[in-house]
Amino acid sequence: MNIFNQLSIWLSFQLSLVFIVGIPFTLFCWSIKNKSKAISKLLTNYWKISLLFFISLILLIGKYNYALLITNISTVIMAISVWFWDDINDELKEYDISHPLSTTTKVWRWSLTFISLNFLIQSMNNINCISFINSPECQIWLKPSTNLYFILKNLFNFLFGASFSQPIAKFLGLFALLIYILGLLQWAIIKLPKSGRNSGFSNYGRN
């Protein structure tokens, strides 16, 4: 793997921290302060979907062979989730460019979409890593999860007095993936046919 490819992969993960975590967290706090139900609901749904991305990072720590595939799936469905809701899309269309919160949200949605496409392109350039992450040329994909590994290791030791290892990460990641899939299936089978692409943001926050 050449230096340019390694740098590109490293940069992709650094950008993901900004556009998958940093900006949406800021927008969520901003929307709550401004009492924007549409954007708050959009971000709430986004965080539920984005759990799969964090699960994939845990699977990368555990060196699960298909972890990169799950990472790509997670970025794709995150991008879909921010465009999916018709009522939220209609609400955002009502605001012009002078409205800072809605404009920032729109820019972020497009940026997240490009980040998702970039992940797909990077993975296609390293197609073998999608099914065999443990090969020597795929080690660059494992490096971004190193910092998370040390955080979880210290947290695991503090809470349970035990060491956090790669086999434990793999087990926890696969277990979390199973719960996530069951939750997604429940939504697709029960809730989606009833509500469709209506998020119901107008009722968001009511008891």
PDB file of C-alpha atoms in Angstrom:
ATOM      1  CA  MET A   1       0.000   0.000   0.000  1.00  0.00           C
ATOM      2  CA  ASN A   2       1.579   3.279  -1.086  1.00  0.00           C
ATOM      3  CA  ILE A   3       2.021   6.353   1.085  1.00  0.00           C
ATOM      4  CA  PHE A   4      -0.658   8.318  -0.757  1.00  0.00           C
ATOM      5  CA  ASN A   5      -3.233   5.600  -0.130  1.00  0.00           C
ATOM      6  CA  GLN A   6      -2.303   5.395   3.555  1.00  0.00           C
ATOM      7  CA  LEU A   7      -2.583   9.164   3.913  1.00  0.00           C
ATOM      8  CA  SER A   8      -5.945   9.144   2.151  1.00  0.00           C
ATOM      9  CA  ILE A   9      -7.334   6.458   4.489  1.00  0.00           C
ATOM     10  CA  TRP A  10      -6.003   8.287   7.561  1.00  0.00           C
ATOM     11  CA  LEU A  11      -7.565  11.540   6.345  1.00  0.00           C
ATOM     12  CA  SER A  12     -10.900   9.788   5.701  1.00  0.00           C
ATOM     13  CA  PHE A  13     -11.108   8.663   9.321  1.00  0.00           C
ATOM     14  CA  GLN A  14     -10.068  12.078  10.618  1.00  0.00           C
ATOM     15  CA  LEU A  15     -12.819  13.715   8.567  1.00  0.00           C
ATOM     16  CA  SER A  16     -15.281  11.126   9.828  1.00  0.00           C
ATOM     17  CA  LEU A  17     -14.635  12.237  13.406  1.00  0.00           C
ATOM     18  CA  VAL A  18     -15.619  15.756  12.373  1.00  0.00           C
ATOM     19  CA  PHE A  19     -18.652  15.001  10.212  1.00  0.00           C
ATOM     20  CA  ILE A  20     -19.945  11.853  11.936  1.00  0.00           C
ATOM     21  CA  VAL A  21     -19.433  12.959  15.537  1.00  0.00           C
ATOM     22  CA  GLY A  22     -18.347  16.573  16.009  1.00  0.00           C
ATOM     23  CA  ILE A  23     -20.673  18.524  13.725  1.00  0.00           C
ATOM     24  CA  PRO A  24     -23.860  16.501  14.412  1.00  0.00           C
ATOM     25  CA  PHE A  25     -23.274  16.813  18.171  1.00  0.00           C
ATOM     26  CA  THR A  26     -22.906  20.588  17.780  1.00  0.00           C
ATOM     27  CA  LEU A  27     -26.017  20.760  15.589  1.00  0.00           C
ATOM     28  CA  PHE A  28     -27.994  18.700  18.093  1.00  0.00           C
ATOM     29  CA  CYS A  29     -27.114  21.051  20.969  1.00  0.00           C
ATOM     30  CA  TRP A  30     -27.809  24.043  18.722  1.00  0.00           C
ATOM     31  CA  SER A  31     -31.211  22.698  17.669  1.00  0.00           C
ATOM     32  CA  ILE A  32     -32.223  22.093  21.286  1.00  0.00           C
ATOM     33  CA  LYS A  33     -31.207  25.646  22.223  1.00  0.00           C
ATOM     34  CA  ASN A  34     -33.197  27.051  19.276  1.00  0.00           C
ATOM     35  CA  LYS A  35     -36.099  24.678  19.941  1.00  0.00           C
ATOM     36  CA  SER A  36     -35.977  23.393  16.364  1.00  0.00           C
ATOM     37  CA  LYS A  37     -38.006  20.184  16.556  1.00  0.00           C
ATOM     38  CA  ALA A  38     -37.348  19.167  12.955  1.00  0.00           C
ATOM     39  CA  ILE A  39     -33.562  19.288  13.254  1.00  0.00           C
ATOM     40  CA  SER A  40     -33.620  17.806  16.771  1.00  0.00           C
ATOM     41  CA  LYS A  41     -35.655  14.879  15.462  1.00  0.00           C
ATOM     42  CA  LEU A  42     -33.349  14.514  12.465  1.00  0.00           C
ATOM     43  CA  LEU A  43     -30.309  14.330  14.728  1.00  0.00           C
ATOM     44  CA  THR A  44     -32.022  11.979  17.197  1.00  0.00           C
ATOM     45  CA  ASN A  45     -32.758   9.536  14.389  1.00  0.00           C
ATOM     46  CA  TYR A  46     -29.236  10.021  13.059  1.00  0.00           C
ATOM     47  CA  TRP A  47     -27.633   9.086  16.389  1.00  0.00           C
ATOM     48  CA  LYS A  48     -29.690   5.895  16.528  1.00  0.00           C
ATOM     49  CA  ILE A  49     -28.501   4.900  13.067  1.00  0.00           C
ATOM     50  CA  SER A  50     -24.888   5.966  13.676  1.00  0.00           C
ATOM     51  CA  LEU A  51     -24.514   3.413  16.474  1.00  0.00           C
ATOM     52  CA  LEU A  52     -23.581   0.945  13.742  1.00  0.00           C
ATOM     53  CA  PHE A  53     -20.502   3.017  12.914  1.00  0.00           C
ATOM     54  CA  PHE A  54     -19.277   2.790  16.513  1.00  0.00           C
ATOM     55  CA  ILE A  55     -20.037  -0.932  16.541  1.00  0.00           C
ATOM     56  CA  SER A  56     -17.861  -1.288  13.443  1.00  0.00           C
ATOM     57  CA  LEU A  57     -15.003   0.488  15.243  1.00  0.00           C
ATOM     58  CA  ILE A  58     -15.248  -2.025  18.084  1.00  0.00           C
ATOM     59  CA  LEU A  59     -15.187  -4.835  15.509  1.00  0.00           C
ATOM     60  CA  LEU A  60     -12.097  -3.238  13.955  1.00  0.00           C
ATOM     61  CA  ILE A  61     -10.476  -3.373  17.404  1.00  0.00           C
ATOM     62  CA  GLY A  62     -11.397  -7.062  17.531  1.00  0.00           C
ATOM     63  CA  LYS A  63      -9.988  -7.503  14.006  1.00  0.00           C
ATOM     64  CA  TYR A  64     -13.227  -9.024  12.773  1.00  0.00           C
ATOM     65  CA  ASN A  65     -12.742  -9.795   9.081  1.00  0.00           C
ATOM     66  CA  TYR A  66     -15.914  -8.072   7.891  1.00  0.00           C
ATOM     67  CA  ALA A  67     -15.560  -4.994  10.118  1.00  0.00           C
ATOM     68  CA  LEU A  68     -14.700  -2.747   7.180  1.00  0.00           C
ATOM     69  CA  LEU A  69     -17.795  -3.921   5.325  1.00  0.00           C
ATOM     70  CA  ILE A  70     -19.906  -2.954   8.343  1.00  0.00           C
ATOM     71  CA  THR A  71     -18.153   0.431   8.480  1.00  0.00           C
ATOM     72  CA  ASN A  72     -19.147   1.090   4.882  1.00  0.00           C
ATOM     73  CA  ILE A  73     -22.722  -0.060   5.455  1.00  0.00           C
ATOM     74  CA  SER A  74     -22.960   2.219   8.489  1.00  0.00           C
ATOM     75  CA  THR A  75     -21.790   5.311   6.598  1.00  0.00           C
ATOM     76  CA  VAL A  76     -24.210   4.579   3.750  1.00  0.00           C
ATOM     77  CA  ILE A  77     -27.263   4.191   5.989  1.00  0.00           C
ATOM     78  CA  MET A  78     -26.241   7.275   7.997  1.00  0.00           C
ATOM     79  CA  ALA A  79     -26.226   9.279   4.777  1.00  0.00           C
ATOM     80  CA  ILE A  80     -29.594   7.820   3.793  1.00  0.00           C
ATOM     81  CA  SER A  81     -31.070   8.556   7.224  1.00  0.00           C
ATOM     82  CA  VAL A  82     -30.426  12.315   7.020  1.00  0.00           C
ATOM     83  CA  TRP A  83     -32.295  12.548   3.679  1.00  0.00           C
ATOM     84  CA  PHE A  84     -35.010   9.966   4.375  1.00  0.00           C
ATOM     85  CA  TRP A  85     -37.711  11.946   6.212  1.00  0.00           C
ATOM     86  CA  ASP A  86     -40.151  13.806   3.947  1.00  0.00           C
ATOM     87  CA  ASP A  87     -41.609  16.045   6.655  1.00  0.00           C
ATOM     88  CA  ILE A  88     -38.149  17.154   7.819  1.00  0.00           C
ATOM     89  CA  ASN A  89     -37.056  17.797   4.219  1.00  0.00           C
ATOM     90  CA  ASP A  90     -40.140  19.941   3.653  1.00  0.00           C
ATOM     91  CA  GLU A  91     -39.484  21.853   6.863  1.00  0.00           C
ATOM     92  CA  LEU A  92     -35.860  22.596   5.927  1.00  0.00           C
ATOM     93  CA  LYS A  93     -36.954  23.836   2.483  1.00  0.00           C
ATOM     94  CA  GLU A  94     -38.967  26.585   4.142  1.00  0.00           C
ATOM     95  CA  TYR A  95     -35.829  28.233   5.526  1.00  0.00           C
ATOM     96  CA  ASP A  96     -33.627  30.351   3.269  1.00  0.00           C
ATOM     97  CA  ILE A  97     -29.854  30.629   3.332  1.00  0.00           C
ATOM     98  CA  SER A  98     -29.972  33.413   5.940  1.00  0.00           C
ATOM     99  CA  HIS A  99     -31.146  30.921   8.595  1.00  0.00           C
ATOM    100  CA  PRO A 100     -27.827  29.686  10.071  1.00  0.00           C
ATOM    101  CA  LEU A 101     -29.011  26.481  11.769  1.00  0.00           C
ATOM    102  CA  SER A 102     -30.906  25.083   8.787  1.00  0.00           C
ATOM    103  CA  THR A 103     -28.179  26.133   6.345  1.00  0.00           C
ATOM    104  CA  THR A 104     -25.480  24.462   8.439  1.00  0.00           C
ATOM    105  CA  THR A 105     -27.633  21.343   8.660  1.00  0.00           C
ATOM    106  CA  LYS A 106     -28.042  21.259   4.877  1.00  0.00           C
ATOM    107  CA  VAL A 107     -24.295  21.667   4.313  1.00  0.00           C
ATOM    108  CA  TRP A 108     -23.604  18.931   6.850  1.00  0.00           C
ATOM    109  CA  ARG A 109     -26.007  16.529   5.110  1.00  0.00           C
ATOM    110  CA  TRP A 110     -24.201  16.957   1.812  1.00  0.00           C
ATOM    111  CA  SER A 111     -20.800  16.635   3.504  1.00  0.00           C
ATOM    112  CA  LEU A 112     -21.863  13.417   5.232  1.00  0.00           C
ATOM    113  CA  THR A 113     -23.014  12.048   1.888  1.00  0.00           C
ATOM    114  CA  PHE A 114     -19.612  12.748   0.322  1.00  0.00           C
ATOM    115  CA  ILE A 115     -17.849  11.180   3.327  1.00  0.00           C
ATOM    116  CA  SER A 116     -19.923   8.043   2.780  1.00  0.00           C
ATOM    117  CA  LEU A 117     -19.018   7.943  -0.921  1.00  0.00           C
ATOM    118  CA  ASN A 118     -15.367   8.493  -0.061  1.00  0.00           C
ATOM    119  CA  PHE A 119     -15.402   5.494   2.277  1.00  0.00           C
ATOM    120  CA  LEU A 120     -16.841   3.349  -0.503  1.00  0.00           C
ATOM    121  CA  ILE A 121     -14.195   4.510  -2.972  1.00  0.00           C
ATOM    122  CA  GLN A 122     -11.389   3.914  -0.473  1.00  0.00           C
ATOM    123  CA  SER A 123     -12.702   0.432   0.234  1.00  0.00           C
ATOM    124  CA  MET A 124     -12.964  -0.408  -3.451  1.00  0.00           C
ATOM    125  CA  ASN A 125      -9.307   0.566  -3.780  1.00  0.00           C
ATOM    126  CA  ASN A 126      -8.579  -1.980  -1.041  1.00  0.00           C
ATOM    127  CA  ILE A 127     -11.200  -4.552  -1.978  1.00  0.00           C
ATOM    128  CA  ASN A 128      -9.457  -7.457  -0.212  1.00  0.00           C
ATOM    129  CA  CYS A 129      -9.756  -5.651   3.128  1.00  0.00           C
ATOM    130  CA  ILE A 130     -13.553  -5.821   3.003  1.00  0.00           C
ATOM    131  CA  SER A 131     -13.505  -9.581   3.603  1.00  0.00           C
ATOM    132  CA  PHE A 132     -10.052 -10.056   5.172  1.00  0.00           C
ATOM    133  CA  ILE A 133      -9.054  -7.150   7.397  1.00  0.00           C
ATOM    134  CA  ASN A 134      -6.221  -9.135   9.005  1.00  0.00           C
ATOM    135  CA  SER A 135      -4.035  -9.219   5.900  1.00  0.00           C
ATOM    136  CA  PRO A 136      -0.783  -7.190   6.189  1.00  0.00           C
ATOM    137  CA  GLU A 137      -1.817  -4.610   3.576  1.00  0.00           C
ATOM    138  CA  CYS A 138      -4.999  -3.838   5.544  1.00  0.00           C
ATOM    139  CA  GLN A 139      -3.331  -2.806   8.801  1.00  0.00           C
ATOM    140  CA  ILE A 140      -3.776   0.869   7.953  1.00  0.00           C
ATOM    141  CA  TRP A 141      -7.552   0.393   8.348  1.00  0.00           C
ATOM    142  CA  LEU A 142      -7.042  -0.831  11.920  1.00  0.00           C
ATOM    143  CA  LYS A 143      -4.940   2.110  13.111  1.00  0.00           C
ATOM    144  CA  PRO A 144      -7.784   4.677  13.506  1.00  0.00           C
ATOM    145  CA  SER A 145      -9.460   2.437  16.094  1.00  0.00           C
ATOM    146  CA  THR A 146      -6.313   2.348  18.242  1.00  0.00           C
ATOM    147  CA  ASN A 147      -7.223   5.437  20.294  1.00  0.00           C
ATOM    148  CA  LEU A 148     -10.700   4.063  20.928  1.00  0.00           C
ATOM    149  CA  TYR A 149      -9.114   0.792  22.025  1.00  0.00           C
ATOM    150  CA  PHE A 150      -7.036   2.523  24.720  1.00  0.00           C
ATOM    151  CA  ILE A 151     -10.079   4.486  25.938  1.00  0.00           C
ATOM    152  CA  LEU A 152     -12.206   1.345  26.189  1.00  0.00           C
ATOM    153  CA  LYS A 153      -9.352  -0.582  27.781  1.00  0.00           C
ATOM    154  CA  ASN A 154      -8.987   1.972  30.579  1.00  0.00           C
ATOM    155  CA  LEU A 155     -12.763   2.269  30.989  1.00  0.00           C
ATOM    156  CA  PHE A 156     -13.208  -1.502  31.079  1.00  0.00           C
ATOM    157  CA  ASN A 157     -10.480  -1.842  33.681  1.00  0.00           C
ATOM    158  CA  PHE A 158     -12.001   0.963  35.794  1.00  0.00           C
ATOM    159  CA  LEU A 159     -15.561  -0.410  35.693  1.00  0.00           C
ATOM    160  CA  PHE A 160     -14.935  -4.144  35.835  1.00  0.00           C
ATOM    161  CA  GLY A 161     -11.350  -4.493  37.019  1.00  0.00           C
ATOM    162  CA  ALA A 162     -10.571  -6.622  33.986  1.00  0.00           C
ATOM    163  CA  SER A 163      -8.515  -6.226  30.843  1.00  0.00           C
ATOM    164  CA  PHE A 164     -10.137  -5.316  27.544  1.00  0.00           C
ATOM    165  CA  SER A 165      -8.703  -7.504  24.797  1.00  0.00           C
ATOM    166  CA  GLN A 166      -9.301  -8.027  21.091  1.00  0.00           C
ATOM    167  CA  PRO A 167     -11.381 -11.207  21.618  1.00  0.00           C
ATOM    168  CA  ILE A 168     -13.591  -9.322  24.092  1.00  0.00           C
ATOM    169  CA  ALA A 169     -13.953  -6.447  21.606  1.00  0.00           C
ATOM    170  CA  LYS A 170     -14.947  -8.892  18.881  1.00  0.00           C
ATOM    171  CA  PHE A 171     -17.539 -10.563  21.129  1.00  0.00           C
ATOM    172  CA  LEU A 172     -19.022  -7.260  22.315  1.00  0.00           C
ATOM    173  CA  GLY A 173     -19.066  -5.915  18.774  1.00  0.00           C
ATOM    174  CA  LEU A 174     -20.863  -8.961  17.361  1.00  0.00           C
ATOM    175  CA  PHE A 175     -23.353  -8.978  20.243  1.00  0.00           C
ATOM    176  CA  ALA A 176     -24.073  -5.266  19.741  1.00  0.00           C
ATOM    177  CA  LEU A 177     -24.408  -5.895  15.999  1.00  0.00           C
ATOM    178  CA  LEU A 178     -27.017  -8.587  16.647  1.00  0.00           C
ATOM    179  CA  ILE A 179     -29.051  -6.243  18.889  1.00  0.00           C
ATOM    180  CA  TYR A 180     -28.749  -3.477  16.297  1.00  0.00           C
ATOM    181  CA  ILE A 181     -29.977  -5.723  13.471  1.00  0.00           C
ATOM    182  CA  LEU A 182     -32.941  -6.902  15.555  1.00  0.00           C
ATOM    183  CA  GLY A 183     -33.863  -3.291  16.344  1.00  0.00           C
ATOM    184  CA  LEU A 184     -33.564  -2.279  12.699  1.00  0.00           C
ATOM    185  CA  LEU A 185     -35.732  -5.209  11.597  1.00  0.00           C
ATOM    186  CA  GLN A 186     -38.359  -4.307  14.193  1.00  0.00           C
ATOM    187  CA  TRP A 187     -38.475  -0.744  12.851  1.00  0.00           C
ATOM    188  CA  ALA A 188     -38.626  -1.919   9.223  1.00  0.00           C
ATOM    189  CA  ILE A 189     -41.391  -4.470   9.852  1.00  0.00           C
ATOM    190  CA  ILE A 190     -43.554  -2.666  12.430  1.00  0.00           C
ATOM    191  CA  LYS A 191     -42.973   1.100  12.383  1.00  0.00           C
ATOM    192  CA  LEU A 192     -42.040   1.833   8.768  1.00  0.00           C
ATOM    193  CA  PRO A 193     -45.286   0.480   7.233  1.00  0.00           C
ATOM    194  CA  LYS A 194     -47.316   2.654   9.646  1.00  0.00           C
ATOM    195  CA  SER A 195     -45.434   5.946   9.507  1.00  0.00           C
ATOM    196  CA  GLY A 196     -43.610   5.675   6.185  1.00  0.00           C
ATOM    197  CA  ARG A 197     -41.163   8.524   5.650  1.00  0.00           C
ATOM    198  CA  ASN A 198     -42.906  10.749   8.176  1.00  0.00           C
ATOM    199  CA  SER A 199     -40.679  11.349  11.203  1.00  0.00           C
ATOM    200  CA  GLY A 200     -43.478  12.886  13.283  1.00  0.00           C
ATOM    201  CA  PHE A 201     -41.176  15.679  14.397  1.00  0.00           C
ATOM    202  CA  SER A 202     -44.139  17.917  15.273  1.00  0.00           C
ATOM    203  CA  ASN A 203     -44.813  15.620  18.240  1.00  0.00           C
ATOM    204  CA  TYR A 204     -41.162  15.354  19.186  1.00  0.00           C
ATOM    205  CA  GLY A 205     -40.502  16.173  22.829  1.00  0.00           C
ATOM    206  CA  ARG A 206     -44.095  15.830  23.962  1.00  0.00           C
ATOM    207  CA  ASN A 207     -44.943  13.558  26.844  1.00  0.00           C
TER     208      ASN A 207
END
